[in-house]
PDB file of C-alpha atoms in Angstrom:
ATOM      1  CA  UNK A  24     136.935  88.605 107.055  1.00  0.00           C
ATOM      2  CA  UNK A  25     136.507  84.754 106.622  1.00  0.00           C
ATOM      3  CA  UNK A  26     133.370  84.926 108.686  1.00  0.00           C
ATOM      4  CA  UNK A  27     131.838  87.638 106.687  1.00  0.00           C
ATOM      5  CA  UNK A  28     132.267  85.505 103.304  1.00  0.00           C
ATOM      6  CA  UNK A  29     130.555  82.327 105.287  1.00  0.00           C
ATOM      7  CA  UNK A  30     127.519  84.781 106.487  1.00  0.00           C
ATOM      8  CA  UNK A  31     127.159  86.393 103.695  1.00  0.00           C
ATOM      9  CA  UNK A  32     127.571  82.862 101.576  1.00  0.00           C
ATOM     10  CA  UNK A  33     124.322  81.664 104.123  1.00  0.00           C
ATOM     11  CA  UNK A  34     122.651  84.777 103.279  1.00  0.00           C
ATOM     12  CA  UNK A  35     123.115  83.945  99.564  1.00  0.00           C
ATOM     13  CA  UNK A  36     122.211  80.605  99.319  1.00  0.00           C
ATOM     14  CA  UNK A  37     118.956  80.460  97.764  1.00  0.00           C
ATOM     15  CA  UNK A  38     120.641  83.105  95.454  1.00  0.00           C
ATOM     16  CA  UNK A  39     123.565  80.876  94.500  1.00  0.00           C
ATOM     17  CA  UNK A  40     121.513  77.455  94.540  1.00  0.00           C
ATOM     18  CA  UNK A  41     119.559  79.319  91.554  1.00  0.00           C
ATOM     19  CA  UNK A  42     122.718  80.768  89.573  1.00  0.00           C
ATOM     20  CA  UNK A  43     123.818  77.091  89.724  1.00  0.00           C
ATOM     21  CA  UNK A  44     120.728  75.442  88.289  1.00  0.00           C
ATOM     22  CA  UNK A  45     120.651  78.742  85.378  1.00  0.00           C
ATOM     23  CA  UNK A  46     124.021  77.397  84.640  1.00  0.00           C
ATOM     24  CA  UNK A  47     123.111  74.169  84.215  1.00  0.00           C
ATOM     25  CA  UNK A  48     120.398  74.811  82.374  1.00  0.00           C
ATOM     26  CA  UNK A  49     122.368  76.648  80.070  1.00  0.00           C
ATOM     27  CA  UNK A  50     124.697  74.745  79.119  1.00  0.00           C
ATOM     28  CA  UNK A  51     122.131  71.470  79.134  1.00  0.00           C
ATOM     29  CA  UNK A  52     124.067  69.352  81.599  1.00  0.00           C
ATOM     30  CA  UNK A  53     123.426  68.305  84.735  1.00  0.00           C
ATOM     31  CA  UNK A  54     126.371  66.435  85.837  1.00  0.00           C
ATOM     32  CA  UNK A  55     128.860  67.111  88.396  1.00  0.00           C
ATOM     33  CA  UNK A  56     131.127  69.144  86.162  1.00  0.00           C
ATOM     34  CA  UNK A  57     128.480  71.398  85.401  1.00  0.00           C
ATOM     35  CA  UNK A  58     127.520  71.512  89.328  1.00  0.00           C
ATOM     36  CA  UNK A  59     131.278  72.587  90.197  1.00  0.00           C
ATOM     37  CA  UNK A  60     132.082  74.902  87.678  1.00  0.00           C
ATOM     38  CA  UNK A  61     128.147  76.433  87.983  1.00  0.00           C
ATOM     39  CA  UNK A  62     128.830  76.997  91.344  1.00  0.00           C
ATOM     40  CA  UNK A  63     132.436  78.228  91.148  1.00  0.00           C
ATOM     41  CA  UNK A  64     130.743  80.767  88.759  1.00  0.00           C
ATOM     42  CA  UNK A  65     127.837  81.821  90.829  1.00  0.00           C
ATOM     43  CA  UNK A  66     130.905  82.201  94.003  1.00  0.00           C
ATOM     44  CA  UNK A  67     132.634  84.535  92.013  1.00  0.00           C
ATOM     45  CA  UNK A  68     129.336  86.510  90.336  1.00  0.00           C
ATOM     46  CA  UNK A  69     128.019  87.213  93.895  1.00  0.00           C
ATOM     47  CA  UNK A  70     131.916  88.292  95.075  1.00  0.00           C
ATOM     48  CA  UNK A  71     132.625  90.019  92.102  1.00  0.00           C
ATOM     49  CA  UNK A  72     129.270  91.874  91.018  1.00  0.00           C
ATOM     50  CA  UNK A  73     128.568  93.138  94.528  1.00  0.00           C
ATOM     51  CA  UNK A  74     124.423  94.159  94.820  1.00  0.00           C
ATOM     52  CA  UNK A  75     123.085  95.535  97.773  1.00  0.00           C
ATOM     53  CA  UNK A  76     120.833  92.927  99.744  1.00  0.00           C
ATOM     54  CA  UNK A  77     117.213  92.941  99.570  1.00  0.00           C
ATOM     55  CA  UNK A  78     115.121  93.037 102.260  1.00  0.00           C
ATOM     56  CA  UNK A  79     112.107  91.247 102.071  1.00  0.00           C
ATOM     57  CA  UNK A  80     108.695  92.376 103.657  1.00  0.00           C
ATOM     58  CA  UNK A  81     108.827  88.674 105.070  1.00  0.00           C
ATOM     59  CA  UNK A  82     104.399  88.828 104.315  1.00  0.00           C
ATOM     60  CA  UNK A  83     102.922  86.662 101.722  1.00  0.00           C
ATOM     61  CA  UNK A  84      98.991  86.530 101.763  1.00  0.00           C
ATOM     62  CA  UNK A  85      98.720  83.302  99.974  1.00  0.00           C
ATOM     63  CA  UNK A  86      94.914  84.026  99.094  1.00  0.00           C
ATOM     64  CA  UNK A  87      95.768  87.437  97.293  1.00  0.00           C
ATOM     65  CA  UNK A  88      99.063  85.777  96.114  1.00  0.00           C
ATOM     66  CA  UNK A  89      97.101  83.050  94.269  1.00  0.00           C
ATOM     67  CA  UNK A  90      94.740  85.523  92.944  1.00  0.00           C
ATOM     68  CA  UNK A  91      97.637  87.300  91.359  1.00  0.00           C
ATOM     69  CA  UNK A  92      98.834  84.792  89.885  1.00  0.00           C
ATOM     70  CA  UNK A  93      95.094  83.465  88.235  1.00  0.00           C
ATOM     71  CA  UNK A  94      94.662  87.267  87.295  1.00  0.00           C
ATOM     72  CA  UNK A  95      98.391  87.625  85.887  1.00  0.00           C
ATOM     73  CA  UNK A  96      97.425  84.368  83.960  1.00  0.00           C
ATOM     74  CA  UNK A  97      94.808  85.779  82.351  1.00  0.00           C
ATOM     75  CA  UNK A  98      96.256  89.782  81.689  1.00  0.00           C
ATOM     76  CA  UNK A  99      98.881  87.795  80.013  1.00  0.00           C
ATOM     77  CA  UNK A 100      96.553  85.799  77.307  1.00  0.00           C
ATOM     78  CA  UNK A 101      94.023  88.935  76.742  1.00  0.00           C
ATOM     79  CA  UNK A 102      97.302  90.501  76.441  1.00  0.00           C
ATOM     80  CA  UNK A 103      98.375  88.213  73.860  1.00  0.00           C
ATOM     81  CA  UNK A 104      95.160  88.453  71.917  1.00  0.00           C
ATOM     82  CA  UNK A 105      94.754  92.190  71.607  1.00  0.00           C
ATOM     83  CA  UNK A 106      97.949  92.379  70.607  1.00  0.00           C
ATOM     84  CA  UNK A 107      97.107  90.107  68.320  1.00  0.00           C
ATOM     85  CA  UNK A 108      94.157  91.507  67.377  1.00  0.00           C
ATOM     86  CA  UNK A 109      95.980  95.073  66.504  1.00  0.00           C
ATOM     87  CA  UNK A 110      98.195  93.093  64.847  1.00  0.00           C
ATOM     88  CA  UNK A 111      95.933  91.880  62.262  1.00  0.00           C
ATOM     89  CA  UNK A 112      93.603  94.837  61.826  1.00  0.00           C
ATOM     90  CA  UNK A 113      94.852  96.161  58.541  1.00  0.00           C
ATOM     91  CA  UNK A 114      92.453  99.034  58.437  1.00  0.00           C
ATOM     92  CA  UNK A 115      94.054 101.130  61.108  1.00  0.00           C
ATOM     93  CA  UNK A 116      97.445 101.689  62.871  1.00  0.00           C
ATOM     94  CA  UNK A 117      96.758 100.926  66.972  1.00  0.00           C
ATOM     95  CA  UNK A 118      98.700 103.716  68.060  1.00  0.00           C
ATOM     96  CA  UNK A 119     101.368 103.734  70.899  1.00  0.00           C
ATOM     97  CA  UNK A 120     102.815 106.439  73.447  1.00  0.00           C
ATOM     98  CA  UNK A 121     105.394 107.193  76.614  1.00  0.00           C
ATOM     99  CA  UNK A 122     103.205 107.058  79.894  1.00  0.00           C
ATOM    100  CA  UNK A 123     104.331 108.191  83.101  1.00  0.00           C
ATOM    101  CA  UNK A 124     102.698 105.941  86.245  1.00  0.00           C
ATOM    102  CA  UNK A 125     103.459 107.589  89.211  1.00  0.00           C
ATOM    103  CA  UNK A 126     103.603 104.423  91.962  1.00  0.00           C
ATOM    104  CA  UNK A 127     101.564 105.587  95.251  1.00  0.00           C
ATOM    105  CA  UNK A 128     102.995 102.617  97.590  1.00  0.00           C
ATOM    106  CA  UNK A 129     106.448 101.160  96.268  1.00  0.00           C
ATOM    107  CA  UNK A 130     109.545 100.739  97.878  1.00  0.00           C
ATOM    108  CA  UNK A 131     112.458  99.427  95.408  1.00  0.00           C
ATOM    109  CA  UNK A 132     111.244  95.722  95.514  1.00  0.00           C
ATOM    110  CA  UNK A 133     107.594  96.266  95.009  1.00  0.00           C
ATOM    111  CA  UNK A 134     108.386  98.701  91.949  1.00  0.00           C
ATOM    112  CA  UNK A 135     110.638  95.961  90.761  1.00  0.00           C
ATOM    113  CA  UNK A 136     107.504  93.494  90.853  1.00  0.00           C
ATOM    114  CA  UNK A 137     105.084  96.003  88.972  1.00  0.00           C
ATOM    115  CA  UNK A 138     107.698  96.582  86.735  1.00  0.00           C
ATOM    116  CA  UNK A 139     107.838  93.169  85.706  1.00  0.00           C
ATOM    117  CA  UNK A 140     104.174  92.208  85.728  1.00  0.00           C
ATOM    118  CA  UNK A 141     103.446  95.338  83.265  1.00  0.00           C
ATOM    119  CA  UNK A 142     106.401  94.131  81.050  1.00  0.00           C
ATOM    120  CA  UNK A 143     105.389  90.579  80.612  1.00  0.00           C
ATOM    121  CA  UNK A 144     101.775  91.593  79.907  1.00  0.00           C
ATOM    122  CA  UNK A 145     101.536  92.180  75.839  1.00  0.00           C
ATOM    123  CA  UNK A 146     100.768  95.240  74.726  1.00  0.00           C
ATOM    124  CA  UNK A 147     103.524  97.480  77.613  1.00  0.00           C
ATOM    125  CA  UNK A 148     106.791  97.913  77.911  1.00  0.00           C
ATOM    126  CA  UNK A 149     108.983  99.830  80.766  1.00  0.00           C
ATOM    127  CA  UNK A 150     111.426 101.622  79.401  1.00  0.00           C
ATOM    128  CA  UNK A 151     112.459 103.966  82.203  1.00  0.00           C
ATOM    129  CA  UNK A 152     112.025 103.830  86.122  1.00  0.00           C
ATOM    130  CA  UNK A 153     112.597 106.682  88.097  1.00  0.00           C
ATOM    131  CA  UNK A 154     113.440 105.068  91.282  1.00  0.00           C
ATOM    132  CA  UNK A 155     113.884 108.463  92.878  1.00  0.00           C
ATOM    133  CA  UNK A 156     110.819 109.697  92.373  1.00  0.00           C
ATOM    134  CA  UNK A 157     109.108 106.275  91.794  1.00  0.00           C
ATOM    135  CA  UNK A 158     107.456 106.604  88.494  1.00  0.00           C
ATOM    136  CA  UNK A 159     107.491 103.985  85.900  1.00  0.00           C
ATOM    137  CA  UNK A 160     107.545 104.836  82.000  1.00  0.00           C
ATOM    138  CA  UNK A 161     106.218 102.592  79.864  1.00  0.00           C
ATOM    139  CA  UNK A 162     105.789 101.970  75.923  1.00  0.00           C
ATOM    140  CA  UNK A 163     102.035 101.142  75.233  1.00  0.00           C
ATOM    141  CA  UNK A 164     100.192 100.048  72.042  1.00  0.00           C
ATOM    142  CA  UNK A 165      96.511 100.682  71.441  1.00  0.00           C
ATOM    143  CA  UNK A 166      96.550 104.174  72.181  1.00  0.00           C
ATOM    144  CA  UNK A 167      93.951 106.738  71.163  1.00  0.00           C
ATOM    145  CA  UNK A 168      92.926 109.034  73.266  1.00  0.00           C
ATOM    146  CA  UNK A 169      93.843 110.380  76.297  1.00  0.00           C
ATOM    147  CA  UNK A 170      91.450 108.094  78.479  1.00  0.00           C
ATOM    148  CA  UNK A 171      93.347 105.144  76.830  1.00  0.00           C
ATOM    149  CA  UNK A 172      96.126 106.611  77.887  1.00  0.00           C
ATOM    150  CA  UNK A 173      94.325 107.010  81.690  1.00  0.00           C
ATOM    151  CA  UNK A 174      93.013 103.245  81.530  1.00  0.00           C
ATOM    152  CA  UNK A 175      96.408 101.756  80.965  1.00  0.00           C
ATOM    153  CA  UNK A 176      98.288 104.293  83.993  1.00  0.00           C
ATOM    154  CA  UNK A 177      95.176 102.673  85.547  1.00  0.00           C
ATOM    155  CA  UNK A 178      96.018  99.438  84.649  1.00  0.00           C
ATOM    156  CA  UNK A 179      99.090  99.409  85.715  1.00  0.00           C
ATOM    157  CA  UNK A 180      98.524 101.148  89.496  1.00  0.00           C
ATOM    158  CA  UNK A 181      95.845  98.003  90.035  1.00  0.00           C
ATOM    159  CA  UNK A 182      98.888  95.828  89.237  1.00  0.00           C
ATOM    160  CA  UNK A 183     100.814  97.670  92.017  1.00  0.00           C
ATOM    161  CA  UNK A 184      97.244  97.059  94.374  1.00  0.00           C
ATOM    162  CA  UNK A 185      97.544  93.780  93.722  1.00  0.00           C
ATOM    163  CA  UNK A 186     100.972  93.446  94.111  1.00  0.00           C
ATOM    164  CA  UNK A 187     101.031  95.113  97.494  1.00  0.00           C
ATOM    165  CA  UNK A 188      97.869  93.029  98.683  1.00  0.00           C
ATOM    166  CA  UNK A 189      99.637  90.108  97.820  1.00  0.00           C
ATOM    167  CA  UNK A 190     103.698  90.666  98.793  1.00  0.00           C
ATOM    168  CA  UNK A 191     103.811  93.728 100.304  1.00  0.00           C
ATOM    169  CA  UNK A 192     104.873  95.050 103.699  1.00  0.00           C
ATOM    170  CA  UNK A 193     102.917  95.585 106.545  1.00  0.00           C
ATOM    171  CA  UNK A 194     103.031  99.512 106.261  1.00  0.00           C
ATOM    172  CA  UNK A 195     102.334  99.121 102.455  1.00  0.00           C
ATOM    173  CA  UNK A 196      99.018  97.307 103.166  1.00  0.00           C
ATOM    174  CA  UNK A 197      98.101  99.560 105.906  1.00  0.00           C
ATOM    175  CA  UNK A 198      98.494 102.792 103.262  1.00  0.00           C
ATOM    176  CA  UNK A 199      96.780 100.551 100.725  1.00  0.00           C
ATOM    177  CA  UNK A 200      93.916  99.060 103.419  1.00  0.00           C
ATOM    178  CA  UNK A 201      93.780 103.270 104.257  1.00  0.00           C
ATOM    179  CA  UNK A 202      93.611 104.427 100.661  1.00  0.00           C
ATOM    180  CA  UNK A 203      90.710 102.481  99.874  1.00  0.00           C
ATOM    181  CA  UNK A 204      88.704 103.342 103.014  1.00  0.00           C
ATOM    182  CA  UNK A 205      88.676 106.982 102.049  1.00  0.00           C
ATOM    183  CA  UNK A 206      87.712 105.596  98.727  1.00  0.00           C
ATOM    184  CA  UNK A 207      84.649 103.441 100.011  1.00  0.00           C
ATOM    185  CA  UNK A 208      83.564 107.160 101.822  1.00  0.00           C
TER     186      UNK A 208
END
């Protein structure tokens, strides 16, 4: 039993190294105190609140990863600014709706990423995954028509592209790498 708690403390470390530096953070402290009792917290948050582990693809493709991030960069600040630009635009209300994005190569983690990255970017919202299934429903603004409603479900599945390019595992690049072969045909 002992051992299981010291492997499964290894296992956790990066985990717990981060719940101890949130609790710093949070309380603005960074003295040993704060290290002790952060880390006494994050022991009994990881013993108590029990999630299964993640596996990891163990593939990053640094060039696509960096590309994310430049392209996430920028989706965030257009984002921002047609939001913005709704925002301001007293002559007409910019419309919103409940999409469904079916996800074509997720497993739990990758639909965890695109989750995020469509959340963060102004203008959607996820309210709902179906992890079963694996569709994602999000709350959009500037929605008119039903091919705005088609470019942001398209929006959102070039997200999970780039996601998969970038973090995903070997299989899920293969189906992708596939996928767009038949495409290029």
């Amino acid at each position: 039993m002992t051992r299981h708690f010291w492997r499964d403390l290894g296992v956790q470390l990066p985990f717990l190294a981060w719940l101890v530096v949130l609790w710093m953070l949070l309380w603005a402290q960074f003295t040993l105190l704060s290290f002790v009792t952060g880390l006494i917290v994050a022991v009994f948050v990881t013993r108590v609140f029990r999630l299964p582990t993640v596996e990891l693809s163990g593939r990053v493709n640094l060039w696509f990863a960096v590309i994310l991030g430049v392209q996430f960069l920028f989706a965030v600040v257009r984002g921002a600014l047609v939001v913005a630009m709704q925002v301001l635009d007293l002559r007409r209300h910019p419309g919103t709706a409940i999409i469904a994005v079916p996800l074509r190569y997720s497993d739990d983690l990758m639909m965890t990423h695109v989750s995020v990255a469509s959340s963060l970017i102004p203008g959607s919202l996820v309210v709902e995954a179906d992890r079963d299934r694996r569709i994602l429903y999000l709350h959009v603004i500037g929605v008119r028509s039903m091919a705005d409603v088609e470019k942001q479900r398209e929006g959102v599945l070039r997200w999970e592209k780039r996601i998969v390019r970038a973090l995903g595992d070997p299989a899920q690049y293969r189906a992708l790498r596939a996928d767009e072969r038949k495409a290029d045909r």
